[in-house]
One Martini backbone bead per residue (centre of mass of N, CA, C, O) as a GRO file, in nm:
protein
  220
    1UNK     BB    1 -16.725  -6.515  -9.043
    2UNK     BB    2 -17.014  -6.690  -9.123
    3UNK     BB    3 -17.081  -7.073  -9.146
    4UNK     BB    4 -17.338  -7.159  -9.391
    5UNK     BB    5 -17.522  -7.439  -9.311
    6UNK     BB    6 -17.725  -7.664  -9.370
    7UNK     BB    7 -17.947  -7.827  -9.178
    8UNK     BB    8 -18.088  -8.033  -9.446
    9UNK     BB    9 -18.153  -8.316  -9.545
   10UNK     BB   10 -18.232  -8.433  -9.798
   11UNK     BB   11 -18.575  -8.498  -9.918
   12UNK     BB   12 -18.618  -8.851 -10.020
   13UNK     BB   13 -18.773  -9.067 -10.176
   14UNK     BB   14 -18.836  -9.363 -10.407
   15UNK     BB   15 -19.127  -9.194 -10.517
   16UNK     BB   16 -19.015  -8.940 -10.605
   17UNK     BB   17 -19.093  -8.658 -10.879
   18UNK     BB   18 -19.058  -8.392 -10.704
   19UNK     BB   19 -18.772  -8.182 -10.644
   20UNK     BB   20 -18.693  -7.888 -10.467
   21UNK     BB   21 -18.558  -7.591 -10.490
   22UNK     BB   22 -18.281  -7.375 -10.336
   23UNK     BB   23 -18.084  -7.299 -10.112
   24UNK     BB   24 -18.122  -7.158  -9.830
   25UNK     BB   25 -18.201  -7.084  -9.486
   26UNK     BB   26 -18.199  -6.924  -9.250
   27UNK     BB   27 -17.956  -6.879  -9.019
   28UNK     BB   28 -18.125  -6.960  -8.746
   29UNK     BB   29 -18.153  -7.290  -8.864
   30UNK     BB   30 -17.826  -7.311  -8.769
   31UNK     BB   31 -17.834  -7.165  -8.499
   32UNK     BB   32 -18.171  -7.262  -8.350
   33UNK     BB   33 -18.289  -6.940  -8.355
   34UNK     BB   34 -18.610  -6.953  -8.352
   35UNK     BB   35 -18.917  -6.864  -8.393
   36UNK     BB   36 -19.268  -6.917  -8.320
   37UNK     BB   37 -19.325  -6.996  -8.617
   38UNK     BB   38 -19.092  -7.166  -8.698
   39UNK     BB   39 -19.010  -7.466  -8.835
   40UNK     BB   40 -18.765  -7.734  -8.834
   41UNK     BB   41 -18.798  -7.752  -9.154
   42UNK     BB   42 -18.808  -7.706  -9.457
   43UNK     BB   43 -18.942  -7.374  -9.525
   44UNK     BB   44 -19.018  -7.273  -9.178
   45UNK     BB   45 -19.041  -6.989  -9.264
   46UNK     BB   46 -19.294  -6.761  -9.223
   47UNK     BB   47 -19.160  -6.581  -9.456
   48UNK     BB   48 -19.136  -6.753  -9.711
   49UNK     BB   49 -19.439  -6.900  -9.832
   50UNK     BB   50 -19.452  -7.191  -9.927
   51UNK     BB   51 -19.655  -7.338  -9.686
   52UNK     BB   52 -19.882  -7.118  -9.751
   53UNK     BB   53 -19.958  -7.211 -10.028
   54UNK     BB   54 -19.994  -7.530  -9.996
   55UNK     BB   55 -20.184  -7.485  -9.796
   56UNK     BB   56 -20.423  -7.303  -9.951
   57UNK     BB   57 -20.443  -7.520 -10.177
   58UNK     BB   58 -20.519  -7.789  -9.946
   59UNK     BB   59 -20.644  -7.726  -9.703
   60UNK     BB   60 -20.430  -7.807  -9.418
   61UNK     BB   61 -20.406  -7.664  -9.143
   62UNK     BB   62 -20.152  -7.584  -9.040
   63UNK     BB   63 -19.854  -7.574  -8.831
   64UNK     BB   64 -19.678  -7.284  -8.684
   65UNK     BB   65 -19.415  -7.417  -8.492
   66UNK     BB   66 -19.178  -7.601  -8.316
   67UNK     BB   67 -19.329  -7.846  -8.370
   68UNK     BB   68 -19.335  -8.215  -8.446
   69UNK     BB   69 -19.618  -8.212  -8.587
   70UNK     BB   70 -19.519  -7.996  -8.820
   71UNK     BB   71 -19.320  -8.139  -8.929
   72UNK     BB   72 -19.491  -8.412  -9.025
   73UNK     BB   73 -19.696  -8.294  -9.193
   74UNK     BB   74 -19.502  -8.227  -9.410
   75UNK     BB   75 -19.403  -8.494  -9.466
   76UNK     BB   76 -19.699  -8.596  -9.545
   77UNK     BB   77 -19.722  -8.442  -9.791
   78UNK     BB   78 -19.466  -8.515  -9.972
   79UNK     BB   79 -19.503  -8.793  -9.949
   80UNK     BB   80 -19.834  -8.784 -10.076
   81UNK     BB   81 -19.682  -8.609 -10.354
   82UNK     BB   82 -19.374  -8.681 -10.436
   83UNK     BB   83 -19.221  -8.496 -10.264
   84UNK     BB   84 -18.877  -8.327 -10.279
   85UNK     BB   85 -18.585  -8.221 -10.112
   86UNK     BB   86 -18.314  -7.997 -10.247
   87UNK     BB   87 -18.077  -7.772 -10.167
   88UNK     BB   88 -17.805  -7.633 -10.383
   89UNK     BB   89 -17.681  -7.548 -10.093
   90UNK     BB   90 -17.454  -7.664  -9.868
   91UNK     BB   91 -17.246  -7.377  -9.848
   92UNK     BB   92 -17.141  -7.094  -9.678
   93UNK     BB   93 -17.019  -6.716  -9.679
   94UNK     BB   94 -17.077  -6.459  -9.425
   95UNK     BB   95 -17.034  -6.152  -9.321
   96UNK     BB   96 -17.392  -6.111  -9.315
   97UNK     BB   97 -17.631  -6.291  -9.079
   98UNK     BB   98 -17.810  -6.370  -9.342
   99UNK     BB   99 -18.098  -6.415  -9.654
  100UNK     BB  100 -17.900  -6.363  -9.866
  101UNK     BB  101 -17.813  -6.470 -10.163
  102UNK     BB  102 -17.592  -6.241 -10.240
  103UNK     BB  103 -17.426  -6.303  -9.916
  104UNK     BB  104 -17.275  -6.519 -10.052
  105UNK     BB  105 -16.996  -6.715 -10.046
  106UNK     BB  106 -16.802  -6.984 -10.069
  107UNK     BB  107 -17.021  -7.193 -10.261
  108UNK     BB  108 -17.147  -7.521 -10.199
  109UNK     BB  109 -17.255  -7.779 -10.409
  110UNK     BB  110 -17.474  -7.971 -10.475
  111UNK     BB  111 -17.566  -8.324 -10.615
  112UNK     BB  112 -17.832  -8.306 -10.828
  113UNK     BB  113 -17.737  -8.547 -11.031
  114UNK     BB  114 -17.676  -8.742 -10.843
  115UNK     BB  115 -17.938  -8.785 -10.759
  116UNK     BB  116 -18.135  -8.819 -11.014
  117UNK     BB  117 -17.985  -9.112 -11.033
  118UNK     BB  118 -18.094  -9.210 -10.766
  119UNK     BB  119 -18.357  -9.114 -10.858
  120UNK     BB  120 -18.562  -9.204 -11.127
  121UNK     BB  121 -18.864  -9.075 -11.069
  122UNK     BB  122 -18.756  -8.794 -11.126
  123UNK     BB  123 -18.924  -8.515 -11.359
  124UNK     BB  124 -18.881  -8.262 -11.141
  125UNK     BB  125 -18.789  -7.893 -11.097
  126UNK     BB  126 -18.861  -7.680 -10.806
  127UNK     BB  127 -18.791  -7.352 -10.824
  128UNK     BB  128 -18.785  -7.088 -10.592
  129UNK     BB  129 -18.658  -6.932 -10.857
  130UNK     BB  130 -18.479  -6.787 -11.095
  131UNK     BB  131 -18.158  -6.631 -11.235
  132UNK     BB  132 -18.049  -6.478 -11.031
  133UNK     BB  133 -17.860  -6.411 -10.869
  134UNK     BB  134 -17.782  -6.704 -10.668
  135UNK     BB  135 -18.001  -6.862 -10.762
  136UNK     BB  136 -18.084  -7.148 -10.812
  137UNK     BB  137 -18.104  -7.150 -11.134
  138UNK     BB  138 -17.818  -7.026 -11.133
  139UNK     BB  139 -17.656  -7.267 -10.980
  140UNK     BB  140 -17.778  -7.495 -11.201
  141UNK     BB  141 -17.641  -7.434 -11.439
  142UNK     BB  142 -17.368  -7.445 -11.350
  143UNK     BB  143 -17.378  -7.736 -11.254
  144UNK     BB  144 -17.428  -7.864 -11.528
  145UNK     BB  145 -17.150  -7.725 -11.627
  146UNK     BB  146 -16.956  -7.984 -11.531
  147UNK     BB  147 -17.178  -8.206 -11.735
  148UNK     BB  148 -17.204  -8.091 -12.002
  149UNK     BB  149 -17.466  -7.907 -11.937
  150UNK     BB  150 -17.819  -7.752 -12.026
  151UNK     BB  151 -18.061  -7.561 -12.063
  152UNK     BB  152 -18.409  -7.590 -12.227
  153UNK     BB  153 -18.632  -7.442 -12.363
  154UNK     BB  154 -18.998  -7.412 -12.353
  155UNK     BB  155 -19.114  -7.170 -12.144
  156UNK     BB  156 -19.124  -6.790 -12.119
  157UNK     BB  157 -19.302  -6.811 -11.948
  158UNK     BB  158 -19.470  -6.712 -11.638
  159UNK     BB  159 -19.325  -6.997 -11.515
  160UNK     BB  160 -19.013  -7.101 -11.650
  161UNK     BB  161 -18.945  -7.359 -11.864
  162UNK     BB  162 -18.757  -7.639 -11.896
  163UNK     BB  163 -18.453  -7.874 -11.987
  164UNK     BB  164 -18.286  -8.209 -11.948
  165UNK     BB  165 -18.062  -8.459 -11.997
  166UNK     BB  166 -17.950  -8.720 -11.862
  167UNK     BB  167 -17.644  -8.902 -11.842
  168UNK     BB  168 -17.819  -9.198 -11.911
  169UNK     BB  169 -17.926  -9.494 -11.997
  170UNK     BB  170 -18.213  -9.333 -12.052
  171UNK     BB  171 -18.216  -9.047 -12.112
  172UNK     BB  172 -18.378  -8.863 -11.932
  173UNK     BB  173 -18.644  -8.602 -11.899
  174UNK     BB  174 -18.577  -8.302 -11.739
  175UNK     BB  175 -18.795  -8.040 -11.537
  176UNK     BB  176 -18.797  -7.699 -11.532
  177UNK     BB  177 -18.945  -7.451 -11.251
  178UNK     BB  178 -18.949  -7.103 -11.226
  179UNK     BB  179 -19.052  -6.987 -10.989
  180UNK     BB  180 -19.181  -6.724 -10.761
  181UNK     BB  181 -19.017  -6.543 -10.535
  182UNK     BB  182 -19.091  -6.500 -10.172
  183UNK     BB  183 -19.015  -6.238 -10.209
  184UNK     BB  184 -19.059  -5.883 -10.133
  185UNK     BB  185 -18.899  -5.822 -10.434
  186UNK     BB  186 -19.126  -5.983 -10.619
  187UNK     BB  187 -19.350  -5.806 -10.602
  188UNK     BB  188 -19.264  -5.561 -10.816
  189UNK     BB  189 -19.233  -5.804 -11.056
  190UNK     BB  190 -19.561  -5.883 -11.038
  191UNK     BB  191 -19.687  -5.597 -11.053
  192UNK     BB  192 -19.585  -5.566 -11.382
  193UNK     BB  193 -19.751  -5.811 -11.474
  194UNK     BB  194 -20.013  -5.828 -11.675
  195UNK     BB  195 -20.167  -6.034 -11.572
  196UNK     BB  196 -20.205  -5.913 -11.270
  197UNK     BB  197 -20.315  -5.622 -11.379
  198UNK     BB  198 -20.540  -5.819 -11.525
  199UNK     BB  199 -20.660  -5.930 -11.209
  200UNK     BB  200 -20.677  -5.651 -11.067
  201UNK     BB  201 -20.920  -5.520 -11.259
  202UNK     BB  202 -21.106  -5.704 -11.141
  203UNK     BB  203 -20.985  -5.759 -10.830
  204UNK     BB  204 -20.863  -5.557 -10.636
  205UNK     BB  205 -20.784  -5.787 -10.385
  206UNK     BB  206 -20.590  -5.898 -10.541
  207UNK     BB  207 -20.263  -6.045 -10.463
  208UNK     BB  208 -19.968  -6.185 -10.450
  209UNK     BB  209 -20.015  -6.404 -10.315
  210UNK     BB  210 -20.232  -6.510 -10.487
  211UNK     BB  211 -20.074  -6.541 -10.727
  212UNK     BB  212 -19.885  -6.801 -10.616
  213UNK     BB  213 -20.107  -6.957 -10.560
  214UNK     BB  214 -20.154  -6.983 -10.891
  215UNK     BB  215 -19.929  -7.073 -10.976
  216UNK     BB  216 -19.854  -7.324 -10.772
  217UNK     BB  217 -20.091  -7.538 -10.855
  218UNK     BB  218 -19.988  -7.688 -11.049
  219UNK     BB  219 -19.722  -7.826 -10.886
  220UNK     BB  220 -19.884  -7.895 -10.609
   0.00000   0.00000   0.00000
């Protein structure tokens, strides 16, 4: 049994607005064994493409290696643009040393709602995925329901957008984006959503990383 513990503490200023929810990093993360283009910082997985698209979207040109550089580019991107990671599963266990959401076990979660209480300028949860079991959104929700809390849709289309009420003193709304997750397997059903099917008869080259990288500009 291998206990896959978070490797990094939420990243949170005084100033943050929104801020990235997902799960684990792959187990390499904790256990420090990284390939040559992983980042030692949250989303640092070269194959995870939240980076990728991040770059993209503001021709950032970062560095992917394990250099304290590359760690650096990313704190100074988030910090100015008031974004701020907290993934929602503080540690779990697994059989298989993997970075499967479904082959998590025995999983404790971050107090999600008390950031929130004590970062108060936060009105926005950026999810790395959707419902699916194991998934951020689907933990987020469980979590909620601790605090006698749901989300309440605002709109069903995809990237699908929730809300949800903090319960303090100001009452303040928070709002939750569920991005599409930037798994390998999340490409099949990009494949088959209309709008993709109609961007891609219009331009063939169109590709699903394309996809995210629209959807994703909104947010970030």
């Amino acid at each position: 049994m291998f206990v896959h513990k978070h490797p990094y503490k939420p990243f949170i200023q005084k100033e943050t607005t929104k801020l990235i929810v997902g799960t684990l990093p792959p187990p390499r993360f904790s256990t420090g064994k990284l390939l040559e283009k992983d980042v030692d910082f949250c989303y640092g997985s070269y194959y995870n493409s939240l980076w990728l698209f991040i770059d993209k979207i503001h021709n950032l040109g970062l560095r992917y290696n394990n250099s304290n550089e590359a760690i650096e580019e990313r704190k100074a991107f988030l910090i100015k643009n008031k974004i701020g990671v907290c993934d929602i599963v503080e540690s779990a266990e697994r059989d298989k040393i993997d970075a499967s959401d479904l082959g998590m076990k025995t999983i404790k979660l971050r107090d999600i709602i008390g950031y929130l209480k004590a970062y108060p300028n936060i009105d926005t949860l950026l999810f790395t995925g959707g419902n699916s079991k194991n998934g951020p959104e689907y933990f987020f929700r469980k979590h909620l329901k601790t605090y006698g809390l749901k989300l309440e849709i605002v709109s069903n289309e995809v990237p699908r957008i929730h809300k949800f009420i903090i319960p303090d003193k100001a009452k303040r709304s928070i709002r939750t984006v569920s991005l599409t997750s930037g798994s390998g397997a999340a490409n099949i059903s990009i494949s088959r959503m209309p709008l993709y099917k109609q961007l891609k008869a219009k331009n063939p080259k169109f590709n699903t990383f394309d996809f995210r990288v629209m959807q994703h500009r909104e947010f970030f």
